[in-house]
Amino acid sequence: MPPIIDVQHLIKSYAGGGRALDDVSVEIESGEILALLGPNGAGKTTLISIICGLTRITEGTVSVGGFDVVKDYRKTRALIGLVPQELMLEPFETVFETVSLSRGLFGCKPNKSYIESVLSQLSLLDKKDAQMKELSGGMKRRVLIAKALSHEPKILFLDEPTAGVDVELRRDMWNVVTELKQRGVTIVLTTHYIEEAEEIADRVAVINGGKILLIEEKDKLMKRLGTKQLRIELQAPITTLPDSLSDVDVQRADDGMSLIYHYDVKAERTGITSLLSTLASEGIVLRDLQTYQSSLEDIFVGLVTEENK
Amino acid sequence: MNLYAVRAIYSFEMARTFRTMLQSIASPVISTALYFVVFGSAIGSRMTMIDGVPYGVFIVPGLIMLTVMMQSVANASFGIYFPKFLGTIYEPLSAPISPWEIVIGYVGAATTKSIMIGLIILAVSFLFVPVTIAHPVLMLCFLMLTAISFSLLGFILGIWARSFEQLNLVPMLILTPLVFLGGSFYSIDMLPPVWQTVTLFNPAVYLISGFRWAFFDTADVSIAVSLLAIGVFSAICFAVISWMFATGYRLKN
Ligand SMILES: Nc1ncnc2c1ncn2[C@@H]1O[C@H](COP(=O)(O)OP(=O)(O)OP(=O)(O)O)[C@@H](O)[C@H]1O
Ligand SMILES: [Mg+2]
């Protein structure tokens, strides 16, 4: 299937500013959950705003559902629901009125029962007639989500949905997201937190300084995350690995002064004990042992610092 | 055309209007009543007839126009400035609607509100003076055209303004003089000749004159010129709005 969102060589320069997006290309598959991971000012909101039509493109193309977001904006925007990063709501309007307005704006016939079902899914039904100014921050966040879902979109953007949100709302939100995914909705969320991307995403894109540094299946990333390194420093260097270690994933390093062994922490047997006893029986004397885990955080920090050099 | 969207914006704005109806109506009605007392009765009793119309009656169309113009600009500019200020404008801007559908929704609501206020003032004036309307249908047309064109002007102002100060300053510094010097309280030929010429550059003059013609069948400038003036004024507003949307002026980066 062609990607539902196709961004090609996208460049965005704000007036008087540098490049907020620098030759970004991303293809987002229909039905997936993509986490856009990046530090402040990385360009996450800018990318989303361009796809939604809130910000103008400097160069490049963006298509949604096979249609160009500039030329065919009516078709592309009708597919999209956006939950913005900031809590922007009319203080004197009621929850129900505000959500109904959103549905109308997106060209849908009024449908009271659908809106009520969205509100109840977000535990807002009892606040239906409350004015925005009477709601807490977390409730306002829920209203923004309800607005975005009011027209049954095929694509949902969540721009930092968990900012200022408690554990309970976060759980509710992930439930909603999971349910939407089951219905085939494509979800793009931005976050600063790696755990969040791990928790919910199918794929993770790391963005910094307006560039996509990496985009990969989360499971593959997690596999890297799941492997650990054991570094064995030796008393005396060895020139070759003994034959008894030929079918073990171990390499010589530092001119034979140490050995590096990769193992899966989640596996039933890590193979460390047998490795150590083989080494002992070969008469190899150890000086020190270190284990090292490459987390998504490391991958992320590595990518970002490399970029900033 | 995304009719549901236009309707949604319009009814959302009208709901705001009705919620604050008392305050939006009370102030124009009270000030109009005061004008009648001061100009109509106190001063008017010492004035001669103008074009065969008693002064108290003569000022009715002008008063309605004055209020409708000011209200249109105020309503429309606030209507679009407020969502811009709150940030909620992100929604119409990311919705599958064209800029002109946004204009119809917001300007339509502002126009409706100022026409309602205009009609209420007309009703109030019946309590003070015996008003007659020579061309009722054309009177309504003029009222509508004025409300629409000044609401478009207000829409431009609302998009342009970066602060509430700017939003208030323009009506006060530019609009109030134009509207007051537009002949609400006097006939243009009561002015010295030089000022009569200066006055012809004031668009409010044409609207007020045309509106007054619909009441009394006499006017300062010909009705055709009045209509032409409204047309030109609206066309300029349309052009400015088109340009604003085409360039994303103060709406999109
Ligand atoms: N309206 C604007 N005018 C000028 N520069 C802007 C504007 N909006 C964003 N920028 C700049 O573009 C860059 C990317 O900003 P963006 O808001 O997309 O980052 P982000 O990844 O969403 O950050 P955060 O995590 O803080 O929300 C930043 O350097 C920012 O200063
Ligand atoms: Mg952001």
XYZ file of C-alpha atoms and ligand atoms in Angstrom:
594
model
C 0.000 0.000 0.000
C 1.280 3.532 -0.719
C 2.109 5.558 2.381
C -0.825 7.536 3.789
C 1.458 10.492 4.477
C 4.310 11.134 2.112
C 6.734 13.943 2.867
C 9.460 14.506 0.296
C 12.447 16.843 0.618
C 10.557 19.222 2.825
C 12.269 22.456 3.749
C 10.827 25.115 6.026
C 12.442 28.447 6.736
C 10.593 30.853 8.993
C 10.859 34.532 8.156
C 13.940 35.845 9.911
C 14.861 32.413 11.239
C 17.024 29.526 10.160
C 15.744 26.283 8.724
C 13.224 24.646 11.016
C 13.040 21.661 8.655
C 15.977 20.767 6.494
C 15.246 18.331 3.677
C 12.906 16.053 5.589
C 11.522 12.963 3.859
C 9.209 10.602 5.728
C 6.728 8.025 4.594
C 4.095 7.110 7.116
C 2.229 3.869 6.565
C -1.497 3.589 6.878
C -2.545 2.234 10.261
C 0.765 2.600 12.033
C 1.653 4.517 15.165
C 4.698 6.667 14.542
C 6.472 8.434 17.369
C 8.394 11.577 16.461
C 11.076 11.831 19.057
C 13.172 14.922 19.434
C 14.355 17.663 21.791
C 12.843 21.165 22.055
C 13.002 23.069 18.817
C 13.704 19.944 16.756
C 10.963 20.778 14.264
C 8.256 18.325 15.351
C 5.461 20.871 15.589
C 6.580 22.528 12.374
C 6.378 19.221 10.510
C 2.891 18.509 11.842
C 1.711 22.069 11.125
C 2.797 21.782 7.530
C 0.991 18.480 7.033
C -2.160 20.007 8.558
C -1.980 23.168 6.468
C -1.230 25.576 9.319
C 2.220 26.482 8.083
C 3.342 27.163 4.564
C 5.851 24.987 2.753
C 9.113 26.625 1.714
C 10.176 23.765 -0.557
C 9.274 20.146 -1.111
C 6.017 18.237 -1.304
C 3.631 16.729 1.196
C 0.793 14.431 0.283
C -1.853 12.862 2.462
C -3.947 9.946 1.241
C -2.406 10.450 -2.190
C -3.447 14.116 -2.428
C -1.261 17.199 -2.302
C -1.805 19.171 0.920
C -1.705 22.514 -0.879
C -3.658 21.807 -4.061
C -6.149 19.330 -2.659
C -6.376 20.724 0.848
C -10.051 19.912 1.249
C -9.413 16.215 0.678
C -6.285 15.979 2.793
C -7.517 18.012 5.748
C -10.773 16.081 5.998
C -8.686 12.990 6.792
C -6.786 14.607 9.635
C -7.501 15.272 13.288
C -5.002 17.454 15.150
C -4.409 17.708 18.882
C -2.142 20.746 19.231
C 0.628 21.089 21.745
C -0.831 24.158 23.455
C -4.161 24.176 25.270
C -6.101 26.520 23.005
C -9.813 26.727 23.781
C -12.580 29.334 23.983
C -13.009 29.994 27.708
C -16.733 30.688 27.704
C -17.919 27.901 25.444
C -19.206 24.576 26.669
C -17.511 21.277 25.977
C -20.335 20.029 23.792
C -20.559 23.233 21.731
C -16.828 23.319 21.172
C -16.663 19.722 20.004
C -19.732 20.223 17.777
C -18.055 23.230 16.158
C -15.053 21.073 15.272
C -17.250 18.437 13.684
C -18.991 21.073 11.580
C -15.730 22.720 10.528
C -14.609 19.424 9.078
C -17.744 19.205 6.988
C -19.641 16.570 8.943
C -23.330 16.542 9.607
C -24.197 17.234 13.272
C -24.332 13.979 15.213
C -25.107 14.314 18.885
C -24.798 10.659 19.769
C -21.407 10.289 18.107
C -20.057 13.313 19.955
C -21.431 11.969 23.206
C -19.758 8.636 22.599
C -16.408 10.380 22.034
C -16.919 12.418 25.195
C -17.752 9.352 27.213
C -14.722 7.501 25.887
C -12.609 10.375 27.216
C -14.543 10.492 30.528
C -15.906 13.929 29.674
C -19.582 13.175 29.389
C -20.412 14.599 32.811
C -18.604 17.821 31.813
C -20.568 18.133 28.589
C -22.209 21.443 29.576
C -19.310 22.858 31.549
C -17.497 25.923 30.234
C -13.844 25.535 29.308
C -12.714 27.901 32.022
C -14.168 25.535 34.618
C -12.024 22.615 33.453
C -8.654 21.480 34.741
C -5.657 21.299 32.434
C -5.989 17.553 31.966
C -9.655 17.891 31.099
C -8.836 20.572 28.553
C -6.354 18.200 26.985
C -9.168 15.633 26.737
C -11.426 18.223 25.093
C -8.739 18.871 22.491
C -8.592 15.154 21.783
C -12.386 14.986 21.546
C -12.328 17.890 19.070
C -9.745 16.123 16.946
C -11.832 12.931 16.940
C -15.130 14.745 16.350
C -15.059 14.146 12.586
C -13.871 10.533 12.671
C -10.454 11.218 11.119
C -8.288 8.592 9.416
C -5.134 10.195 10.736
C -4.589 11.583 14.209
C -1.752 13.892 15.187
C -0.975 14.149 18.873
C 1.550 16.908 19.513
C 3.041 16.171 22.888
C -0.134 14.638 24.255
C 1.335 13.808 27.638
C 2.634 17.257 28.579
C 1.105 18.092 31.966
C -0.907 14.902 32.105
C -1.225 12.543 35.060
C -0.799 8.773 35.043
C -4.492 8.078 34.775
C -5.083 10.337 31.805
C -2.024 8.916 30.134
C -3.442 5.437 30.496
C -6.830 6.592 29.190
C -5.118 8.233 26.281
C -3.152 5.119 25.368
C -6.387 3.141 25.543
C -8.003 5.543 23.114
C -4.956 5.364 20.861
C -4.960 1.573 20.907
C -8.633 1.480 20.065
C -8.162 3.930 17.207
C -5.330 1.844 15.873
C -7.599 -1.190 15.874
C -10.034 0.786 13.774
C -7.233 1.443 11.316
C -6.484 5.057 12.257
C -2.915 6.194 11.586
C -1.422 7.956 14.585
C 1.541 10.297 14.716
C 2.615 11.498 18.130
C 5.485 13.669 19.224
C 7.299 13.281 22.459
C 10.487 14.066 24.324
C 10.311 10.807 26.196
C 11.783 7.606 24.931
C 9.702 5.392 27.215
C 6.609 6.845 25.679
C 7.739 5.991 22.179
C 8.629 2.512 23.411
C 5.306 2.052 25.080
C 3.048 2.806 22.180
C 4.752 3.263 18.817
C 5.210 0.847 15.933
C 7.966 2.959 14.490
C 10.134 5.681 15.910
C 11.541 8.648 14.025
C 14.253 10.667 15.702
C 14.372 14.302 14.641
C 16.802 17.017 15.614
C 17.754 20.357 14.151
C 15.144 19.941 11.429
C 16.584 16.634 10.186
C 15.302 13.102 10.538
C 18.224 11.200 11.993
C 16.670 7.787 12.113
C 13.406 6.097 11.401
C 13.062 2.490 12.377
C 10.692 -0.186 13.587
C 10.482 0.015 17.318
C 11.003 -3.740 17.670
C 14.312 -3.528 15.850
C 15.347 -0.672 18.074
C 14.243 -2.662 21.070
C 16.337 -5.576 19.908
C 19.365 -3.376 19.937
C 18.193 -2.188 23.271
C 17.713 -5.765 24.456
C 21.279 -6.845 23.703
C 23.939 -6.308 26.248
C 27.653 -6.240 25.862
C 30.015 -7.995 28.217
C 33.514 -6.663 28.023
C 36.139 -8.986 29.436
C 39.562 -7.467 30.057
C 42.408 -9.933 30.031
C 45.618 -10.208 32.061
C 47.627 -11.001 28.919
C 46.747 -10.463 25.267
C 45.693 -13.364 23.109
C 46.407 -13.584 19.393
C 43.594 -15.907 18.379
C 40.383 -17.116 19.903
C 40.559 -20.691 21.178
C 38.623 -23.204 19.029
C 36.299 -23.980 21.914
C 34.814 -20.475 21.484
C 34.283 -20.721 17.726
C 30.493 -20.959 17.913
C 30.089 -18.246 20.574
C 29.364 -14.597 19.653
C 32.595 -13.216 21.018
C 35.216 -10.976 19.441
C 38.715 -9.885 20.244
C 39.243 -6.216 20.883
C 42.060 -3.836 21.925
C 44.701 -5.952 20.180
C 43.631 -8.994 22.097
C 43.655 -7.282 25.495
C 39.887 -7.801 25.837
C 36.989 -9.839 24.558
C 33.524 -8.573 23.757
C 30.542 -10.820 24.126
C 26.988 -9.963 22.985
C 24.030 -11.579 24.665
C 20.278 -11.173 24.927
C 19.183 -10.122 28.392
C 15.705 -11.487 27.856
C 16.898 -14.935 26.753
C 16.547 -17.834 29.179
C 20.288 -18.493 29.235
C 22.694 -15.660 28.721
C 25.648 -18.036 28.190
C 27.855 -16.024 30.510
C 28.567 -18.870 32.926
C 29.634 -21.280 30.219
C 31.745 -18.614 28.526
C 33.566 -17.856 31.750
C 34.175 -21.526 32.527
C 35.477 -22.154 28.986
C 37.875 -19.239 29.398
C 39.033 -20.651 32.736
C 39.597 -24.094 31.260
C 41.628 -22.556 28.411
C 43.812 -20.956 31.056
C 42.898 -17.381 30.110
C 43.185 -15.077 33.133
C 40.689 -12.243 33.529
C 41.428 -8.798 34.921
C 38.013 -7.142 34.892
C 34.436 -7.460 33.647
C 32.061 -4.718 32.454
C 28.569 -4.907 31.085
C 27.092 -2.239 28.900
C 23.549 -1.777 27.689
C 22.796 0.330 24.636
C 19.428 1.880 25.373
C 17.218 3.844 23.034
C 18.310 6.785 25.117
C 21.924 6.124 24.139
C 21.020 5.711 20.529
C 19.100 8.957 20.737
C 21.747 10.896 22.628
C 24.392 9.480 20.306
C 22.507 10.596 17.250
C 21.728 14.006 18.616
C 25.238 14.813 19.859
C 26.747 13.514 16.665
C 24.437 15.868 14.812
C 25.372 18.832 16.974
C 29.124 18.381 16.429
C -18.613 24.440 -0.624
C -18.418 23.127 2.916
C -21.836 24.283 4.095
C -21.628 22.472 7.416
C -18.495 24.435 8.227
C -20.005 27.815 7.344
C -23.047 26.947 9.385
C -20.916 25.764 12.292
C -18.897 28.998 12.410
C -21.988 31.131 11.982
C -24.028 29.460 14.684
C -21.068 29.307 17.070
C -20.593 33.072 16.670
C -24.325 33.743 16.940
C -24.479 31.688 20.139
C -21.807 33.980 21.563
C -23.885 36.968 20.479
C -27.064 35.699 22.087
C -25.254 34.828 25.284
C -24.099 38.432 25.581
C -27.181 39.896 23.913
C -28.221 42.096 26.775
C -24.927 43.943 26.951
C -24.548 44.097 23.168
C -27.994 45.647 22.793
C -28.263 47.712 25.949
C -25.415 50.061 25.157
C -26.428 51.070 21.598
C -30.065 51.399 22.627
C -29.259 53.596 25.602
C -26.910 55.830 23.636
C -29.460 56.182 20.852
C -32.138 57.146 23.321
C -29.752 59.778 24.685
C -29.140 61.153 21.202
C -32.878 61.517 20.743
C -33.246 63.336 24.007
C -30.311 65.676 23.388
C -30.409 66.252 19.621
C -33.955 65.362 18.847
C -35.812 67.095 21.615
C -33.499 69.635 23.275
C -31.667 70.967 20.230
C -34.139 69.788 17.626
C -36.928 71.935 19.006
C -34.868 75.045 18.110
C -33.959 73.738 14.657
C -35.824 74.354 11.446
C -36.924 71.558 9.191
C -34.272 70.006 6.971
C -35.458 69.131 3.461
C -38.982 69.273 4.801
C -38.258 66.810 7.602
C -38.331 67.732 11.325
C -34.839 67.498 12.860
C -35.791 64.740 15.324
C -36.904 62.544 12.441
C -34.041 63.646 10.195
C -31.384 62.160 12.484
C -32.993 58.688 12.683
C -31.312 57.171 9.571
C -27.990 58.744 10.510
C -28.168 57.375 14.018
C -28.950 53.885 12.769
C -26.096 54.034 10.262
C -23.705 55.377 12.863
C -24.420 52.468 15.144
C -24.489 49.842 12.419
C -21.122 50.953 11.053
C -19.450 51.027 14.442
C -21.026 47.752 15.527
C -20.132 45.965 12.307
C -16.492 46.890 12.602
C -16.414 46.085 16.305
C -18.174 42.721 15.972
C -16.326 41.458 12.954
C -12.908 42.557 14.163
C -13.439 41.019 17.570
C -14.953 37.877 16.055
C -11.783 37.025 14.165
C -9.262 38.630 16.526
C -10.416 36.663 19.573
C -9.730 33.182 18.102
C -6.437 34.528 16.785
C -5.576 35.801 20.250
C -6.598 32.521 21.925
C -4.939 30.391 19.276
C -8.183 28.560 18.516
C -7.901 29.871 14.956
C -5.730 26.798 14.320
C -8.911 24.850 13.835
C -10.589 26.730 10.974
C -7.151 27.117 9.412
C -6.564 23.353 9.419
C -10.126 22.457 8.444
C -11.161 21.514 4.900
C -12.657 24.934 4.206
C -11.707 27.760 1.900
C -10.771 31.193 3.220
C -13.978 32.643 1.815
C -16.051 30.137 3.731
C -14.329 31.388 6.879
C -15.193 34.956 5.840
C -18.834 34.073 5.188
C -19.128 32.438 8.606
C -17.516 35.208 10.630
C -18.634 38.215 8.609
C -22.111 36.737 8.255
C -22.469 36.492 12.023
C -21.128 40.013 12.585
C -23.467 41.373 9.908
C -26.476 39.650 11.401
C -25.754 41.086 14.793
C -25.355 44.647 13.609
C -28.484 44.462 11.450
C -30.429 43.261 14.479
C -29.123 46.183 16.489
C -29.948 48.576 13.651
C -33.520 47.318 13.555
C -33.854 47.562 17.323
C -32.727 51.196 17.171
C -35.261 51.833 14.434
C -37.935 50.348 16.657
C -36.784 52.505 19.581
C -36.909 55.642 17.424
C -40.588 55.007 16.713
C -41.113 55.606 20.443
C -39.628 59.115 20.192
C -40.519 60.478 16.776
C -43.007 59.761 13.969
C -40.686 58.110 11.451
C -41.855 57.308 7.931
C -40.040 55.019 5.515
C -40.481 55.818 1.825
C -38.693 52.736 0.426
C -38.732 49.998 3.096
C -37.144 47.290 0.906
C -34.334 49.535 -0.290
C -33.884 50.712 3.279
C -33.245 47.088 4.312
C -30.916 46.598 1.363
C -28.859 49.630 2.339
C -28.756 48.454 5.908
C -27.502 45.042 4.829
C -24.932 46.354 2.367
C -23.562 48.737 4.949
C -23.400 46.019 7.590
C -21.647 43.639 5.199
C -19.105 46.126 3.900
C -18.190 47.452 7.340
C -18.014 43.897 8.703
C -15.520 43.096 5.952
C -13.542 46.127 7.055
C -13.732 44.833 10.631
C -12.518 41.413 9.521
C -9.460 43.032 7.948
C -8.838 45.007 11.094
C -9.133 41.855 13.237
C -6.576 39.981 11.164
C -4.242 42.954 11.075
C -4.382 43.773 14.800
C -1.652 42.340 16.989
C -3.100 43.551 20.268
C -6.353 44.642 21.838
C -5.027 48.230 21.817
C -4.682 48.197 18.059
C -8.089 46.608 17.792
C -9.640 49.549 19.661
C -7.416 52.308 18.341
C -8.366 52.121 14.683
C -12.112 52.467 15.191
C -11.496 55.317 17.604
C -8.974 57.273 15.537
C -10.251 56.659 12.034
C -13.751 55.351 12.084
C -15.387 57.587 14.655
C -14.443 60.832 12.848
C -15.439 59.417 9.464
C -18.760 58.263 10.751
C -19.530 61.400 12.756
C -18.515 63.669 9.909
C -20.530 61.546 7.518
C -23.630 63.667 7.941
C -25.448 61.676 10.600
C -26.684 64.827 12.284
C -26.773 67.305 9.436
C -27.276 67.615 5.718
C -24.097 68.083 3.691
C -25.356 71.308 2.131
C -25.485 72.880 5.590
C -21.642 72.884 5.468
C -19.473 75.650 3.902
C -18.616 74.793 0.238
C -14.993 73.800 0.984
C -16.085 71.262 3.565
C -18.727 69.948 1.239
C -15.929 69.026 -1.183
C -13.766 67.462 1.561
C -16.745 65.467 2.727
C -17.114 63.836 -0.658
C -13.998 61.759 0.115
C -15.693 60.233 3.114
C -17.302 56.880 2.242
C -19.695 57.136 5.188
C -21.341 60.140 3.519
C -22.596 58.024 0.636
C -23.972 55.312 2.847
C -25.752 57.677 5.191
C -27.104 59.734 2.311
C -28.407 56.665 0.531
C -29.956 55.318 3.665
C -31.638 58.620 4.373
C -32.981 58.657 0.839
C -34.687 55.321 1.547
C -36.486 57.028 4.430
C -37.324 60.485 3.090
C -36.846 60.262 -0.655
C -34.328 63.124 -0.524
C -30.567 62.772 -0.456
C -27.288 64.727 -0.435
C -25.830 62.651 -3.246
C -27.665 60.622 -5.844
C -28.718 57.125 -4.887
C -26.774 55.631 -7.800
C -23.587 57.258 -6.549
C -24.307 55.901 -3.073
C -24.675 52.370 -4.372
C -21.547 52.742 -6.457
C -19.656 53.934 -3.389
C -20.733 50.877 -1.375
C -19.726 48.662 -4.294
C -16.282 50.209 -4.570
C -15.753 50.102 -0.829
C -16.748 46.414 -0.643
C -14.569 45.572 -3.641
C -11.568 47.122 -1.914
C -12.275 45.104 1.223
C -12.608 41.890 -0.812
C -9.343 42.591 -2.573
C -7.507 43.212 0.699
C -8.904 40.028 2.232
C -7.941 37.991 -0.837
C -4.445 39.324 -0.597
C -4.302 38.511 3.117
C -5.321 34.924 2.531
C -3.092 34.471 -0.482
C -0.050 35.547 1.482
C -1.097 34.034 4.803
C -0.786 37.539 6.232
C -0.600 37.351 10.046
C -2.351 33.989 9.951
C 0.186 31.509 8.614
C 3.948 31.420 8.803
N 6.431 30.977 14.168
C 7.748 30.812 14.165
N 8.558 31.802 13.741
C 9.897 31.642 13.723
N 10.523 30.518 14.116
C 9.765 29.499 14.555
C 8.342 29.584 14.599
N 7.851 28.421 15.075
C 8.924 27.642 15.312
N 10.066 28.280 15.009
C 11.428 27.734 15.120
O 11.483 26.518 14.403
C 12.207 25.540 15.108
C 11.359 24.299 15.300
O 10.272 24.591 16.151
P 9.153 23.542 16.498
O 8.089 24.247 17.237
O 8.773 22.830 15.275
O 9.928 22.550 17.477
P 9.381 21.307 18.312
O 10.180 20.141 17.901
O 7.918 21.207 18.208
O 9.803 21.731 19.780
P 9.081 21.472 21.176
O 9.472 20.112 21.594
O 9.700 22.517 22.041
O 7.623 21.652 20.968
C 12.654 26.191 16.399
O 13.966 26.624 16.235
C 11.741 27.365 16.553
O 12.387 28.424 17.206
Mg 6.397 21.332 19.479
